[in-house]
Amino acid sequence: MDIILLGPPGAGKGTQAALLEDKYGMVQLSTGDMLRAAVKAGTEVGLKAKALMEAGELVPDEVVSGIIGEKLDDLGPEQGVIFDGYPRTAAQAVSLDEILAARGRKLDHVIELVVDEDALVERITGRFTCGNCGEGYHDTFKKPAKDNVCDVCGASDFKRRPDDNEETVRTRMSEYRAKTQPILPIYEERGIVTKVDGMGSMDEVSKAIAAALAT
Ligand code: AMP
């Protein structure tokens, strides 16, 4: 099964993708994670992406579609995939169809996480992760039990994404509204979209997604 998780920044796509990986043995393909890794490694892709990401703007379509194709080639044909943060434009949606068809795959579901944008700014600007094990935390909703110590691995090396500040978040949201939301009708026409209320608890959202995937 191949699915897309669609929703604005902070809607919970990454969190839900991780739960789906655990539950169904699927693999999350997050273009944001791949680009952050490329920036960190200083590759050619990373050099192209860095300033755009810091500004909250989109990286060129051919760059992200290229890395998605490469990642899929590393996976077996039976391995189900969760696309997280891709596609983000109409051109990427067209590329994804081609990329999947060329590999004998097809999209089974598109889950749209519907959320209240104002609440998202608080969600995003407060989030941070353990730099050692990747556990996610939040200034208001999920602080570590002991100040500055990761509950999971005990490390004290927390990280915030450079693009999780309010100004960049607003740009990322307007990019979502202008370029990503308009691709939904492509999938609605195919009858594969389920809207899920993304403002519920992690557990509620996860149950709603599981119900959608079972149809
Ligand atoms: P994310 O982690 O999905 O919020 O992505 C972080 C940033 O990476 C975005 O604000 C964009 O600058 C870039 N990015 C991630 N995925 C894409 C994509 N599919 N198309 C263009 N830019 C992307």
XYZ file of C-alpha atoms and ligand atoms in Angstrom:
238
model
C 0.000 0.000 0.000
C 1.335 3.439 -0.956
C -0.233 6.508 0.655
C 0.212 10.278 0.885
C -0.146 12.222 4.131
C -1.176 15.712 3.161
C -1.569 18.714 5.433
C 0.025 22.039 6.355
C 3.248 22.222 8.359
C 2.657 21.076 11.924
C -0.466 19.061 11.066
C 1.153 15.950 12.529
C 2.254 14.218 9.312
C 5.623 13.165 10.710
C 4.134 11.877 13.962
C 1.458 9.874 12.173
C 3.941 8.544 9.614
C 6.095 7.186 12.457
C 3.035 5.456 13.962
C 2.151 3.944 10.584
C 5.699 2.647 10.219
C 5.374 0.844 13.557
C 1.868 -0.435 12.963
C 2.070 -1.600 9.346
C 5.805 -1.892 8.636
C 5.502 0.869 6.048
C 8.392 3.217 5.252
C 8.082 6.993 5.629
C 9.570 9.014 2.781
C 9.804 12.595 4.031
C 11.312 15.012 1.527
C 11.834 17.489 4.395
C 13.942 14.931 6.321
C 15.877 14.037 3.161
C 16.582 17.687 2.398
C 17.669 18.387 5.994
C 20.072 15.437 5.748
C 21.398 16.801 2.437
C 21.922 20.265 3.975
C 23.763 18.713 6.918
C 25.959 16.617 4.611
C 26.667 19.639 2.395
C 25.726 17.818 -0.838
C 24.834 19.609 -4.063
C 21.118 19.145 -3.313
C 21.694 20.490 0.191
C 23.435 23.580 -1.121
C 20.502 24.285 -3.471
C 17.919 23.724 -0.740
C 19.375 25.461 2.323
C 18.375 29.113 1.793
C 14.945 28.197 0.412
C 14.203 25.986 3.418
C 15.318 28.651 5.860
C 12.940 31.097 4.168
C 10.064 28.573 4.218
C 9.916 28.497 0.426
C 9.678 25.396 -1.734
C 12.711 23.654 -3.199
C 12.485 23.152 -7.025
C 10.190 20.329 -8.141
C 12.857 18.432 -10.094
C 15.131 18.323 -7.040
C 12.556 16.733 -4.729
C 11.097 14.427 -7.378
C 14.623 13.239 -8.163
C 15.340 12.273 -4.574
C 11.976 10.538 -4.179
C 12.659 8.394 -7.265
C 16.094 7.436 -5.926
C 14.707 6.472 -2.507
C 11.988 4.303 -4.059
C 14.629 2.441 -6.029
C 16.180 1.364 -2.729
C 12.924 -0.297 -1.627
C 11.418 -3.633 -2.634
C 8.187 -3.626 -4.695
C 6.179 -5.006 -1.759
C 7.355 -2.319 0.656
C 4.485 0.076 1.408
C 5.400 3.758 1.464
C 4.065 6.837 3.233
C 4.799 10.029 1.320
C 5.178 12.795 3.910
C 5.583 16.339 2.611
C 5.540 15.202 -1.025
C 3.951 16.008 -3.440
C 3.614 19.704 -2.641
C 2.816 21.119 -6.111
C 0.810 20.067 -9.168
C 4.052 19.333 -11.038
C 5.207 17.059 -8.224
C 1.842 15.251 -8.259
C 2.313 14.544 -11.980
C 5.886 13.377 -11.373
C 4.774 11.109 -8.544
C 2.284 9.359 -10.831
C 5.054 8.804 -13.371
C 7.577 7.691 -10.743
C 5.106 5.168 -9.304
C 3.890 3.872 -12.681
C 7.485 3.335 -13.854
C 7.993 1.074 -10.837
C 4.682 -0.800 -11.129
C 3.241 0.973 -8.064
C 0.134 3.055 -7.493
C -1.359 5.330 -4.868
C -3.964 3.697 -2.664
C -4.932 6.505 -0.287
C -4.445 10.199 0.304
C -5.078 11.256 3.899
C -5.701 14.967 4.340
C -5.064 16.145 7.892
C -7.452 19.038 8.467
C -6.231 21.500 11.100
C -6.745 24.962 12.516
C -3.884 27.134 11.270
C -3.635 29.410 14.298
C -3.185 26.442 16.603
C -0.461 25.194 14.279
C 1.791 28.169 14.849
C 1.879 27.334 18.577
C 2.424 23.649 17.817
C 5.329 24.331 15.493
C 7.172 27.132 17.255
C 7.188 25.105 20.504
C 8.498 21.852 19.110
C 11.982 20.420 19.559
C 13.633 17.005 19.355
C 16.362 15.056 21.072
C 19.447 15.427 18.900
C 20.592 11.956 19.939
C 17.532 9.689 19.549
C 15.060 11.941 17.694
C 12.290 11.824 20.347
C 9.877 14.739 19.826
C 9.014 17.255 22.571
C 7.050 20.495 22.972
C 7.458 23.558 25.238
C 3.792 23.426 26.258
C 2.407 20.004 25.396
C 5.242 17.574 26.068
C 8.174 18.717 28.182
C 10.860 16.224 29.214
C 10.129 14.883 32.744
C 13.489 16.260 33.892
C 14.540 19.644 32.521
C 16.970 19.361 29.625
C 17.231 15.544 29.800
C 15.670 13.278 27.160
C 13.102 10.873 28.697
C 14.079 8.150 26.240
C 17.885 8.172 26.016
C 19.060 10.553 28.765
C 20.927 12.862 26.372
C 20.921 16.662 26.872
C 21.333 17.670 23.267
C 18.008 19.138 22.114
C 17.477 20.645 18.672
C 15.013 23.019 17.051
C 14.511 23.264 13.314
C 15.778 26.613 12.007
C 12.556 27.021 9.995
C 10.267 26.566 13.030
C 10.104 30.312 13.812
C 6.832 32.222 13.414
C 7.770 34.224 10.314
C 8.968 31.175 8.372
C 5.994 29.126 9.566
C 3.619 31.739 8.110
C 5.458 31.548 4.763
C 5.336 27.733 4.830
C 1.592 27.907 5.452
C 0.960 30.311 2.608
C 3.040 28.069 0.316
C 0.813 25.179 1.419
C -2.381 27.127 0.707
C -1.203 28.452 -2.650
C 0.579 25.421 -4.092
C -0.252 22.233 -2.186
C -3.944 22.463 -1.316
C -4.858 22.946 -5.000
C -3.558 19.451 -5.839
C -6.228 17.743 -3.713
C -8.857 17.689 -6.487
C -6.511 15.505 -8.595
C -6.871 12.801 -5.962
C -10.502 13.577 -5.092
C -11.422 12.776 -8.690
C -9.902 9.345 -8.177
C -11.965 8.822 -5.019
C -8.931 8.114 -2.831
C -9.013 11.094 -0.421
C -10.087 10.822 3.218
C -10.242 13.939 5.355
C -9.163 13.349 8.940
C -9.551 15.842 11.796
C -5.931 16.544 12.696
C -6.790 18.518 15.839
C -7.633 15.406 17.881
C -5.180 13.572 20.123
C -2.383 11.576 18.505
C -4.327 8.412 19.266
C -7.629 9.679 17.831
C -5.943 10.823 14.632
C -4.113 7.531 14.305
C -7.378 5.558 14.719
C -9.108 7.692 12.091
C -6.242 7.068 9.659
C -6.325 3.312 10.336
C -10.080 3.311 9.600
C -9.489 5.142 6.325
C -6.779 2.695 5.253
C -9.064 -0.252 5.985
C -11.608 0.904 3.366
P 8.916 19.753 5.943
O 9.874 19.034 6.827
O 8.051 18.821 5.131
O 8.117 20.793 6.668
O 9.807 20.540 4.861
C 10.721 21.536 5.264
C 11.114 22.379 4.068
O 11.763 21.565 3.084
C 9.969 23.036 3.314
O 9.580 24.273 3.915
C 10.578 23.236 1.925
O 11.502 24.317 1.921
C 11.387 21.959 1.771
N 10.578 20.859 1.174
C 10.237 19.674 1.776
N 9.513 18.902 0.942
C 9.374 19.607 -0.211
C 8.707 19.373 -1.444
N 8.010 18.242 -1.657
N 8.788 20.336 -2.401
C 9.479 21.471 -2.211
N 10.107 21.782 -1.060
C 10.070 20.860 -0.067
